[in-house]
mmCIF file of C-alpha atoms and ligand atoms in Angstrom:
data_model
loop_
_atom_site.group_PDB
_atom_site.id
_atom_site.type_symbol
_atom_site.label_atom_id
_atom_site.label_comp_id
_atom_site.label_asym_id
_atom_site.label_seq_id
_atom_site.Cartn_x
_atom_site.Cartn_y
_atom_site.Cartn_z
ATOM 1 C CA MET A 229 0.000 0.000 0.000
ATOM 2 C CA ILE A 230 2.668 2.507 1.046
ATOM 3 C CA LYS A 231 4.387 1.434 -2.122
ATOM 4 C CA THR A 232 1.375 2.480 -4.177
ATOM 5 C CA ILE A 233 1.457 5.965 -2.692
ATOM 6 C CA GLN A 234 5.164 6.361 -3.143
ATOM 7 C CA ASP A 235 4.931 5.179 -6.710
ATOM 8 C CA TYR A 236 5.082 8.585 -8.324
ATOM 9 C CA PRO A 237 3.173 9.756 -10.291
ATOM 10 C CA LEU A 238 -0.128 8.436 -9.021
ATOM 11 C CA SER A 239 -2.434 7.421 -11.840
ATOM 12 C CA ARG A 240 -6.107 8.339 -11.918
ATOM 13 C CA GLY A 241 -6.864 4.718 -10.988
ATOM 14 C CA ASP A 242 -4.511 4.814 -7.979
ATOM 15 C CA ILE A 243 -6.129 8.047 -6.863
ATOM 16 C CA ALA A 244 -9.637 6.596 -7.096
ATOM 17 C CA GLU A 245 -8.526 3.519 -5.172
ATOM 18 C CA LEU A 246 -6.979 5.631 -2.416
ATOM 19 C CA LEU A 247 -10.122 7.776 -2.225
ATOM 20 C CA SER A 248 -12.068 4.598 -1.447
ATOM 21 C CA SER A 249 -9.582 3.314 1.126
ATOM 22 C CA THR A 250 -10.530 2.687 4.734
ATOM 23 C CA GLY A 251 -8.871 1.523 7.948
ATOM 24 C CA GLU A 252 -5.133 0.960 7.837
ATOM 25 C CA LYS A 253 -4.817 1.927 4.203
ATOM 26 C CA GLU A 254 -6.540 5.236 4.842
ATOM 27 C CA GLN A 255 -4.325 5.891 7.867
ATOM 28 C CA ALA A 256 -1.202 5.108 5.831
ATOM 29 C CA LEU A 257 -2.363 7.665 3.260
ATOM 30 C CA PHE A 258 -2.817 10.336 5.952
ATOM 31 C CA ASP A 259 0.565 9.554 7.530
ATOM 32 C CA TYR A 260 2.265 9.797 4.159
ATOM 33 C CA SER A 261 0.724 13.124 3.157
ATOM 34 C CA TYR A 262 1.620 14.540 6.570
ATOM 35 C CA LYS A 263 5.234 13.581 5.938
ATOM 36 C CA ILE A 264 5.205 15.063 2.420
ATOM 37 C CA LYS A 265 3.743 18.251 3.793
ATOM 38 C CA LEU A 266 6.381 18.667 6.512
ATOM 39 C CA GLN A 267 9.145 18.070 3.982
ATOM 40 C CA ASN A 268 7.801 20.628 1.518
ATOM 41 C CA VAL A 269 5.953 23.398 3.344
ATOM 42 C CA GLY A 270 6.859 22.675 6.981
ATOM 43 C CA ASN A 271 4.660 22.934 10.060
ATOM 44 C CA GLU A 272 3.664 26.570 9.661
ATOM 45 C CA VAL A 273 0.030 27.499 9.068
ATOM 46 C CA PHE A 274 -0.677 30.792 7.303
ATOM 47 C CA LEU A 275 -3.735 32.892 8.084
ATOM 48 C CA ARG A 276 -6.080 34.784 5.797
ATOM 49 C CA GLY A 277 -8.574 36.971 7.627
ATOM 50 C CA LEU A 278 -11.784 36.224 5.726
ATOM 51 C CA ILE A 279 -13.904 39.248 4.813
ATOM 52 C CA GLU A 280 -17.337 38.379 3.452
ATOM 53 C CA LEU A 281 -17.764 41.588 1.523
ATOM 54 C CA SER A 282 -21.275 41.177 0.156
ATOM 55 C CA ASN A 283 -23.953 38.533 -0.293
ATOM 56 C CA VAL A 284 -25.427 40.251 -3.345
ATOM 57 C CA CYS A 285 -25.151 37.673 -6.144
ATOM 58 C CA GLU A 286 -26.222 37.564 -9.759
ATOM 59 C CA LYS A 287 -25.720 33.812 -9.982
ATOM 60 C CA ASP A 288 -28.236 31.148 -9.204
ATOM 61 C CA CYS A 289 -26.155 28.081 -8.332
ATOM 62 C CA TYR A 290 -28.424 25.255 -7.152
ATOM 63 C CA TYR A 291 -26.348 24.480 -4.057
ATOM 64 C CA CYS A 292 -25.688 27.942 -2.636
ATOM 65 C CA GLY A 293 -27.704 29.679 0.081
ATOM 66 C CA ILE A 294 -27.025 33.205 -1.220
ATOM 67 C CA ARG A 295 -28.169 32.444 -4.787
ATOM 68 C CA ARG A 296 -30.061 35.224 -6.524
ATOM 69 C CA SER A 297 -33.456 33.528 -6.270
ATOM 70 C CA ASN A 298 -33.321 33.052 -2.512
ATOM 71 C CA ASN A 299 -35.659 35.831 -1.423
ATOM 72 C CA SER A 300 -35.224 35.162 2.284
ATOM 73 C CA VAL A 301 -31.683 36.546 2.321
ATOM 74 C CA ASN A 302 -31.152 40.066 3.667
ATOM 75 C CA ARG A 303 -28.685 41.424 1.162
ATOM 76 C CA TYR A 304 -25.799 43.571 2.419
ATOM 77 C CA ASN A 305 -22.677 45.319 1.192
ATOM 78 C CA LEU A 306 -19.878 46.175 3.605
ATOM 79 C CA LYS A 307 -18.916 49.830 3.299
ATOM 80 C CA HIS A 308 -15.466 50.784 2.059
ATOM 81 C CA GLU A 309 -14.513 52.124 5.501
ATOM 82 C CA GLU A 310 -15.714 48.949 7.216
ATOM 83 C CA VAL A 311 -13.489 46.833 4.968
ATOM 84 C CA ILE A 312 -10.482 49.093 5.495
ATOM 85 C CA ASP A 313 -10.960 48.860 9.275
ATOM 86 C CA LEU A 314 -10.934 45.058 8.972
ATOM 87 C CA VAL A 315 -7.770 45.145 6.872
ATOM 88 C CA LYS A 316 -6.094 47.397 9.465
ATOM 89 C CA LEU A 317 -7.144 45.069 12.260
ATOM 90 C CA ALA A 318 -5.939 41.967 10.426
ATOM 91 C CA PHE A 319 -2.613 43.633 9.679
ATOM 92 C CA LYS A 320 -2.139 44.739 13.282
ATOM 93 C CA LYS A 321 -2.994 41.315 14.709
ATOM 94 C CA GLY A 322 -0.470 39.589 12.426
ATOM 95 C CA TYR A 323 -2.797 37.773 10.038
ATOM 96 C CA GLY A 324 -0.386 38.611 7.200
ATOM 97 C CA SER A 325 -3.114 38.275 4.571
ATOM 98 C CA VAL A 326 -6.796 38.848 4.057
ATOM 99 C CA ALA A 327 -9.180 37.072 1.694
ATOM 100 C CA ILE A 328 -12.021 39.124 0.291
ATOM 101 C CA GLN A 329 -14.929 36.954 -0.775
ATOM 102 C CA SER A 330 -18.208 38.040 -2.244
ATOM 103 C CA GLY A 331 -21.336 37.099 -4.100
ATOM 104 C CA GLU A 332 -20.820 37.629 -7.787
ATOM 105 C CA THR A 333 -21.539 40.746 -9.777
ATOM 106 C CA SER A 334 -19.524 42.526 -12.419
ATOM 107 C CA SER A 335 -21.201 45.912 -12.108
ATOM 108 C CA LYS A 336 -18.973 48.963 -12.364
ATOM 109 C CA THR A 337 -19.868 49.977 -8.810
ATOM 110 C CA PHE A 338 -18.597 46.623 -7.570
ATOM 111 C CA THR A 339 -15.414 46.424 -9.645
ATOM 112 C CA ASP A 340 -14.538 50.033 -8.730
ATOM 113 C CA LYS A 341 -15.183 49.307 -5.087
ATOM 114 C CA ILE A 342 -12.810 46.319 -5.025
ATOM 115 C CA ASP A 343 -10.216 48.387 -6.852
ATOM 116 C CA LYS A 344 -10.364 51.148 -4.270
ATOM 117 C CA ILE A 345 -10.185 48.658 -1.372
ATOM 118 C CA LEU A 346 -7.104 47.043 -2.930
ATOM 119 C CA ARG A 347 -5.249 50.287 -3.478
ATOM 120 C CA GLU A 348 -5.981 51.653 -0.038
ATOM 121 C CA SER A 349 -5.194 48.352 1.724
ATOM 122 C CA LYS A 350 -1.786 48.183 0.095
ATOM 123 C CA LYS A 351 -1.113 51.843 0.808
ATOM 124 C CA ILE A 352 -1.990 51.813 4.500
ATOM 125 C CA THR A 353 0.029 48.645 5.109
ATOM 126 C CA ASN A 354 2.949 49.772 2.959
ATOM 127 C CA ASN A 355 2.359 46.715 0.754
ATOM 128 C CA GLY A 356 2.586 44.577 3.875
ATOM 129 C CA ILE A 357 -0.751 42.802 3.663
ATOM 130 C CA GLY A 358 -1.268 39.927 1.231
ATOM 131 C CA ILE A 359 -4.646 39.948 -0.531
ATOM 132 C CA THR A 360 -6.604 37.032 -1.958
ATOM 133 C CA LEU A 361 -9.739 37.775 -3.938
ATOM 134 C CA SER A 362 -12.624 35.363 -4.338
ATOM 135 C CA CYS A 363 -15.127 37.402 -6.292
ATOM 136 C CA GLY A 364 -16.140 35.068 -9.089
ATOM 137 C CA GLU A 365 -15.906 35.305 -12.864
ATOM 138 C CA GLN A 366 -14.904 38.699 -14.207
ATOM 139 C CA SER A 367 -13.585 40.041 -17.500
ATOM 140 C CA GLY A 368 -9.883 39.904 -18.362
ATOM 141 C CA ASP A 369 -9.781 43.690 -17.963
ATOM 142 C CA THR A 370 -11.172 43.532 -14.468
ATOM 143 C CA TYR A 371 -8.796 40.753 -13.432
ATOM 144 C CA ARG A 372 -5.888 42.833 -14.789
ATOM 145 C CA ARG A 373 -7.029 46.025 -13.105
ATOM 146 C CA TRP A 374 -7.403 44.296 -9.729
ATOM 147 C CA PHE A 375 -4.009 42.632 -10.115
ATOM 148 C CA GLU A 376 -2.373 45.953 -10.900
ATOM 149 C CA SER A 377 -4.105 47.520 -7.899
ATOM 150 C CA GLY A 378 -2.529 44.978 -5.559
ATOM 151 C CA ALA A 379 -4.433 41.672 -5.484
ATOM 152 C CA ASP A 380 -1.881 38.883 -5.074
ATOM 153 C CA ARG A 381 -4.004 35.756 -5.356
ATOM 154 C CA TYR A 382 -7.348 34.709 -6.766
ATOM 155 C CA LEU A 383 -9.494 31.796 -5.711
ATOM 156 C CA LEU A 384 -12.089 30.609 -8.197
ATOM 157 C CA ARG A 385 -13.437 27.167 -7.513
ATOM 158 C CA ILE A 386 -14.263 25.057 -10.522
ATOM 159 C CA GLU A 387 -16.776 23.392 -8.122
ATOM 160 C CA THR A 388 -16.471 20.125 -10.087
ATOM 161 C CA SER A 389 -14.281 19.284 -13.068
ATOM 162 C CA SER A 390 -17.046 17.113 -14.515
ATOM 163 C CA GLU A 391 -18.914 19.193 -17.060
ATOM 164 C CA GLU A 392 -21.820 16.791 -16.798
ATOM 165 C CA LEU A 393 -22.116 17.274 -13.030
ATOM 166 C CA TYR A 394 -21.494 21.040 -13.370
ATOM 167 C CA LYS A 395 -24.564 21.234 -15.593
ATOM 168 C CA LYS A 396 -26.670 19.500 -12.953
ATOM 169 C CA LEU A 397 -25.586 22.020 -10.331
ATOM 170 C CA HIS A 398 -26.183 25.202 -12.303
ATOM 171 C CA PRO A 399 -28.849 26.734 -14.526
ATOM 172 C CA GLN A 400 -28.182 26.374 -18.250
ATOM 173 C CA GLY A 401 -26.807 29.310 -20.219
ATOM 174 C CA GLU A 402 -23.901 31.685 -20.632
ATOM 175 C CA SER A 403 -23.912 33.037 -17.088
ATOM 176 C CA HIS A 404 -23.246 29.572 -15.648
ATOM 177 C CA SER A 405 -21.049 28.105 -18.377
ATOM 178 C CA PHE A 406 -18.450 25.490 -17.445
ATOM 179 C CA THR A 407 -16.229 26.500 -20.367
ATOM 180 C CA LYS A 408 -16.283 30.127 -19.252
ATOM 181 C CA ARG A 409 -15.241 29.143 -15.756
ATOM 182 C CA VAL A 410 -12.264 27.153 -17.059
ATOM 183 C CA LYS A 411 -11.358 30.121 -19.293
ATOM 184 C CA ALA A 412 -11.537 32.439 -16.280
ATOM 185 C CA LEU A 413 -8.938 30.273 -14.532
ATOM 186 C CA GLU A 414 -6.697 30.540 -17.609
ATOM 187 C CA LEU A 415 -7.146 34.320 -17.656
ATOM 188 C CA LEU A 416 -6.174 34.545 -14.004
ATOM 189 C CA ARG A 417 -3.016 32.556 -14.678
ATOM 190 C CA LYS A 418 -2.110 34.756 -17.648
ATOM 191 C CA THR A 419 -2.673 37.890 -15.605
ATOM 192 C CA GLY A 420 -0.066 36.823 -13.069
ATOM 193 C CA TYR A 421 -2.016 35.878 -9.967
ATOM 194 C CA GLN A 422 -1.286 33.012 -7.639
ATOM 195 C CA VAL A 423 -4.216 30.959 -8.841
ATOM 196 C CA GLY A 424 -6.408 28.806 -6.653
ATOM 197 C CA THR A 425 -9.303 26.559 -7.402
ATOM 198 C CA GLY A 426 -11.246 23.855 -5.609
ATOM 199 C CA VAL A 427 -14.287 21.639 -5.587
ATOM 200 C CA MET A 428 -17.157 20.585 -3.375
ATOM 201 C CA ILE A 429 -16.900 17.057 -2.085
ATOM 202 C CA GLY A 430 -19.804 14.669 -1.526
ATOM 203 C CA LEU A 431 -22.273 16.348 -3.885
ATOM 204 C CA PRO A 432 -25.357 14.504 -5.047
ATOM 205 C CA PHE A 433 -24.584 12.637 -8.309
ATOM 206 C CA GLN A 434 -20.820 12.895 -7.694
ATOM 207 C CA THR A 435 -18.772 9.697 -8.027
ATOM 208 C CA ILE A 436 -15.327 8.723 -6.721
ATOM 209 C CA ASP A 437 -14.059 8.767 -10.321
ATOM 210 C CA MET A 438 -15.209 12.368 -10.688
ATOM 211 C CA LEU A 439 -13.312 13.302 -7.534
ATOM 212 C CA ALA A 440 -10.207 11.543 -8.867
ATOM 213 C CA ASP A 441 -10.633 13.592 -12.054
ATOM 214 C CA ASP A 442 -10.911 16.755 -9.945
ATOM 215 C CA LEU A 443 -7.480 16.081 -8.472
ATOM 216 C CA VAL A 444 -6.010 15.347 -11.902
ATOM 217 C CA PHE A 445 -7.598 18.571 -13.199
ATOM 218 C CA MET A 446 -5.956 20.610 -10.448
ATOM 219 C CA ARG A 447 -2.597 19.000 -11.146
ATOM 220 C CA ASP A 448 -2.922 19.502 -14.894
ATOM 221 C CA ILE A 449 -3.785 23.187 -14.726
ATOM 222 C CA ASN A 450 -0.926 23.493 -12.243
ATOM 223 C CA ILE A 451 -2.698 25.480 -9.526
ATOM 224 C CA ASP A 452 -0.799 27.355 -6.816
ATOM 225 C CA MET A 453 -3.446 26.983 -4.159
ATOM 226 C CA CYS A 454 -6.604 25.097 -3.356
ATOM 227 C CA GLY A 455 -9.666 25.601 -1.207
ATOM 228 C CA MET A 456 -12.020 22.658 -1.166
ATOM 229 C CA GLY A 457 -14.444 21.177 1.304
ATOM 230 C CA PRO A 458 -17.508 19.054 1.814
ATOM 231 C CA TYR A 459 -20.827 19.972 0.237
ATOM 232 C CA ILE A 460 -23.341 20.913 2.921
ATOM 233 C CA GLU A 461 -27.026 21.157 2.151
ATOM 234 C CA HIS A 462 -29.101 24.337 2.491
ATOM 235 C CA HIS A 463 -32.878 23.976 2.690
ATOM 236 C CA GLN A 464 -33.568 27.119 0.617
ATOM 237 C CA THR A 465 -31.795 25.753 -2.471
ATOM 238 C CA PRO A 466 -32.966 23.498 -5.321
ATOM 239 C CA LEU A 467 -30.325 20.856 -4.576
ATOM 240 C CA TYR A 468 -31.877 20.245 -1.160
ATOM 241 C CA LYS A 469 -34.427 17.911 -2.681
ATOM 242 C CA TYR A 470 -31.642 15.418 -3.389
ATOM 243 C CA ARG A 471 -30.455 15.285 0.208
ATOM 244 C CA GLU A 472 -31.428 11.617 0.430
ATOM 245 C CA LEU A 473 -28.667 10.854 -2.072
ATOM 246 C CA LEU A 474 -26.004 12.286 0.224
ATOM 247 C CA GLU A 475 -23.507 10.295 2.233
ATOM 248 C CA PRO A 476 -23.670 11.048 5.982
ATOM 249 C CA ALA A 477 -21.757 14.164 7.037
ATOM 250 C CA SER A 478 -18.988 12.113 8.644
ATOM 251 C CA VAL A 479 -18.359 10.238 5.377
ATOM 252 C CA ARG A 480 -18.267 13.482 3.372
ATOM 253 C CA PHE A 481 -15.839 14.897 5.917
ATOM 254 C CA THR A 482 -13.459 11.927 5.667
ATOM 255 C CA LEU A 483 -13.662 12.014 1.891
ATOM 256 C CA ALA A 484 -12.650 15.686 2.019
ATOM 257 C CA LEU A 485 -9.684 14.747 4.230
ATOM 258 C CA LYS A 486 -8.630 12.170 1.654
ATOM 259 C CA MET A 487 -8.915 14.740 -1.141
ATOM 260 C CA ILE A 488 -6.643 17.115 0.794
ATOM 261 C CA SER A 489 -4.214 14.345 1.594
ATOM 262 C CA LEU A 490 -3.983 13.193 -2.027
ATOM 263 C CA LEU A 491 -3.656 16.715 -3.370
ATOM 264 C CA ARG A 492 -0.747 17.318 -0.998
ATOM 265 C CA ILE A 493 0.940 14.184 -2.383
ATOM 266 C CA LEU A 494 0.258 15.237 -5.986
ATOM 267 C CA MET A 495 1.272 18.877 -5.486
ATOM 268 C CA PRO A 496 3.672 18.988 -2.515
ATOM 269 C CA ASP A 497 4.446 22.733 -2.503
ATOM 270 C CA ILE A 498 1.068 24.409 -3.089
ATOM 271 C CA ASN A 499 -1.029 26.156 -0.435
ATOM 272 C CA ILE A 500 -4.055 24.153 0.669
ATOM 273 C CA ALA A 501 -6.761 25.675 2.850
ATOM 274 C CA ALA A 502 -8.480 23.951 5.739
ATOM 275 C CA THR A 503 -11.893 25.379 4.890
ATOM 276 C CA THR A 504 -14.786 26.571 7.019
ATOM 277 C CA ALA A 505 -16.981 23.768 5.640
ATOM 278 C CA MET A 506 -14.575 21.255 7.232
ATOM 279 C CA GLN A 507 -15.074 22.981 10.579
ATOM 280 C CA THR A 508 -18.838 22.990 10.055
ATOM 281 C CA LEU A 509 -19.073 19.221 9.736
ATOM 282 C CA GLU A 510 -16.670 18.315 12.471
ATOM 283 C CA HIS A 511 -15.349 19.859 15.669
ATOM 284 C CA LYS A 512 -11.652 20.601 15.081
ATOM 285 C CA GLY A 513 -12.250 19.827 11.411
ATOM 286 C CA ARG A 514 -9.737 22.444 10.284
ATOM 287 C CA GLU A 515 -7.047 21.034 12.565
ATOM 288 C CA LYS A 516 -7.720 17.559 11.159
ATOM 289 C CA ALA A 517 -7.300 18.964 7.661
ATOM 290 C CA VAL A 518 -3.976 20.540 8.686
ATOM 291 C CA ALA A 519 -2.821 17.195 10.050
ATOM 292 C CA VAL A 520 -3.239 15.540 6.637
ATOM 293 C CA GLY A 521 -1.839 18.296 4.431
ATOM 294 C CA ALA A 522 -3.539 21.699 4.638
ATOM 295 C CA ASN A 523 -1.370 24.723 5.529
ATOM 296 C CA VAL A 524 -3.742 27.699 5.374
ATOM 297 C CA ILE A 525 -6.606 28.674 7.702
ATOM 298 C CA MET A 526 -9.063 31.456 6.997
ATOM 299 C CA PRO A 527 -10.573 32.739 10.254
ATOM 300 C CA ASN A 528 -13.683 34.775 9.611
ATOM 301 C CA ILE A 529 -13.177 38.443 10.529
ATOM 302 C CA THR A 530 -16.443 39.740 8.995
ATOM 303 C CA PRO A 531 -18.374 41.861 11.552
ATOM 304 C CA CYS A 532 -20.628 39.433 13.484
ATOM 305 C CA ASN A 533 -23.923 41.092 12.525
ATOM 306 C CA TYR A 534 -23.295 40.328 8.822
ATOM 307 C CA ARG A 535 -22.080 36.749 9.224
ATOM 308 C CA LYS A 536 -25.554 35.288 9.594
ATOM 309 C CA GLU A 537 -26.481 36.748 6.197
ATOM 310 C CA TYR A 538 -23.608 35.034 4.398
ATOM 311 C CA LEU A 539 -24.994 31.541 4.771
ATOM 312 C CA LEU A 540 -23.769 29.511 1.811
ATOM 313 C CA TYR A 541 -24.851 26.363 3.633
ATOM 314 C CA GLU A 542 -26.515 25.447 6.899
ATOM 315 C CA ASN A 543 -24.880 25.441 10.337
ATOM 316 C CA LYS A 544 -21.998 27.591 9.170
ATOM 317 C CA PRO A 545 -20.150 28.561 12.363
ATOM 318 C CA LEU A 546 -20.878 32.141 13.318
ATOM 319 C CA ASN A 547 -18.135 32.046 15.976
ATOM 320 C CA ALA A 548 -19.002 32.505 19.606
ATOM 321 C CA LEU A 549 -15.490 33.667 20.389
ATOM 322 C CA ASN A 550 -14.123 37.087 19.547
ATOM 323 C CA ASP A 551 -11.331 37.187 16.979
ATOM 324 C CA GLU A 552 -8.551 37.336 19.527
ATOM 325 C CA ASP A 553 -9.837 34.376 21.534
ATOM 326 C CA GLU A 554 -10.363 32.445 18.313
ATOM 327 C CA LEU A 555 -6.712 32.884 17.361
ATOM 328 C CA ASP A 556 -5.612 31.855 20.868
ATOM 329 C CA SER A 557 -7.697 28.733 20.762
ATOM 330 C CA LEU A 558 -6.565 27.925 17.211
ATOM 331 C CA GLU A 559 -2.955 28.355 18.243
ATOM 332 C CA LYS A 560 -3.416 25.966 21.168
ATOM 333 C CA SER A 561 -5.148 23.283 19.141
ATOM 334 C CA LEU A 562 -2.528 23.552 16.383
ATOM 335 C CA GLU A 563 0.170 23.051 19.037
ATOM 336 C CA THR A 564 -1.323 19.662 19.849
ATOM 337 C CA ILE A 565 -0.518 18.590 16.287
ATOM 338 C CA ARG A 566 2.882 20.312 16.449
ATOM 339 C CA HIS A 567 1.999 23.189 14.164
ATOM 340 C CA LYS A 568 2.513 26.916 14.620
ATOM 341 C CA ILE A 569 0.838 29.973 13.106
ATOM 342 C CA GLY A 570 2.950 32.043 10.688
ATOM 343 C CA TYR A 571 2.030 35.393 12.218
ATOM 344 C CA PHE A 572 2.948 38.537 10.261
ATOM 345 C CA LYS A 573 3.747 36.514 7.142
ATOM 346 C CA GLN A 574 1.866 36.755 3.856
ATOM 347 C CA GLY A 575 2.334 33.036 3.270
ATOM 348 C CA ASN A 576 2.552 33.119 -0.512
ATOM 349 C CA SER A 577 2.430 29.887 -2.469
ATOM 350 C CA LYS A 578 5.861 28.280 -2.706
ATOM 351 C CA HIS A 579 4.725 26.578 -5.897
ATOM 352 C CA TYR A 580 4.068 29.938 -7.539
ATOM 353 C CA SER A 581 7.381 31.429 -6.446
ATOM 354 C CA LYS A 582 9.207 28.474 -7.993
ATOM 355 C CA ASN A 583 7.292 28.294 -11.262
ATOM 356 C CA TYR A 584 6.055 31.713 -12.208
ATOM 357 C CA LYS A 585 8.384 34.315 -10.748
HETATM 358 N N1 LIG B 226 -18.893 34.191 -5.919
HETATM 359 C C1 LIG B 226 -17.582 33.693 -5.607
HETATM 360 C C2 LIG B 226 -17.511 33.125 -4.218
HETATM 361 C C3 LIG B 226 -18.476 32.015 -4.004
HETATM 362 S S1 LIG B 226 -18.752 31.451 -2.391
HETATM 363 C C4 LIG B 226 -17.164 32.699 -6.677
HETATM 364 O O1 LIG B 226 -17.965 32.323 -7.525
HETATM 365 O O2 LIG B 226 -16.006 32.304 -6.667
HETATM 366 C C5 LIG B 226 -17.384 30.418 -2.176
HETATM 367 C C6 LIG B 226 -17.592 28.940 -2.324
HETATM 368 O O3 LIG B 226 -18.542 28.422 -1.414
HETATM 369 C C7 LIG B 226 -18.131 28.475 -3.653
HETATM 370 O O4 LIG B 226 -17.148 28.501 -4.633
HETATM 371 C C8 LIG B 226 -18.624 27.064 -3.315
HETATM 372 O O5 LIG B 226 -17.643 26.084 -3.624
HETATM 373 C C9 LIG B 226 -18.845 27.106 -1.812
HETATM 374 N N2 LIG B 226 -20.236 26.748 -1.498
HETATM 375 C C10 LIG B 226 -21.364 27.332 -1.907
HETATM 376 N N3 LIG B 226 -22.442 26.640 -1.488
HETATM 377 C C11 LIG B 226 -21.980 25.591 -0.777
HETATM 378 C C12 LIG B 226 -22.586 24.504 -0.098
HETATM 379 N N4 LIG B 226 -23.915 24.363 -0.067
HETATM 380 N N5 LIG B 226 -21.791 23.598 0.526
HETATM 381 C C13 LIG B 226 -20.454 23.735 0.511
HETATM 382 N N6 LIG B 226 -19.817 24.726 -0.130
HETATM 383 C C14 LIG B 226 -20.568 25.651 -0.762
#
């Protein structure tokens, strides 16, 4: 078994087999990816203070709680000054980077707003803060403008690399086109960003072979970073009616761990996030993800009164602790797995620095 893992490069068949492994085989996989991770990116975990900028969204994805057609959502937009205060706070507390995520719109008001946030954030931190954007599909011009204004990284999840499954998860038409999403990833690469993508794991209609293909897709497009996590149902979405097809939450969680573990083996020097969805399904879920290969954590720093309106899925943690206590508790639980937080470091992708700089 260990031999199979060490037999580089893993084939799609090997990957699928390892995704189905249980017991000792599964443990051997986790132990191996942990080792690969320590050898390549060490035991440091980088932070991105997550800012959920706005839940206004023009898209209508069947799985997402903030989809356009969900009329029960109170839509909000953080004000420029609110965002800048969060950036200042993150910088002062040593987060090193922020990630600005938002529902998707390409209006001029929105693209201008992001631009202004980027320029001011870089200015007030003397270029000290790293910035990841996760604001969906935009034109090449917009991606370029944001890059020039200071965005360092861009996370755009492909959601699934199976075009067939993608079509089941989204309305038909140009605004939810699989091809356009792949093209957007290419544009981001060309523009110069550290590029991240990711998928949802445990979706209805998703097979192990599709997940193996997802990993091969990420390797083939040579990503610098990845954010992926379990699919979690939301009762105000069309996909909810298929909830009977889902594996139990614990199975989806373990499958997500195996995806992280295998991606670390396939791409030893990229940044991999331990996502909020992992924490939603299991207590200490992010720490478990770190123990099998993740090296980035994105603590939510959005003002508490807005967090409940950014519900992509149910039971998303709204955090009982204040930001400072959350970091303390994170630091302590990471110590138990012999990891430390890379305070005051941007934590750029080593893979990117080696290949694209
Ligand atoms: N509009 C941006 C950000 C989307 S929200 C964009 O398109 O990139 C960030 C991610 O949340 C999505 O890419 C999706 O993978 C995830 N997400 C949405 N609904 C989810 C659900 N029900 N369960 C798990 N993850 C979900």
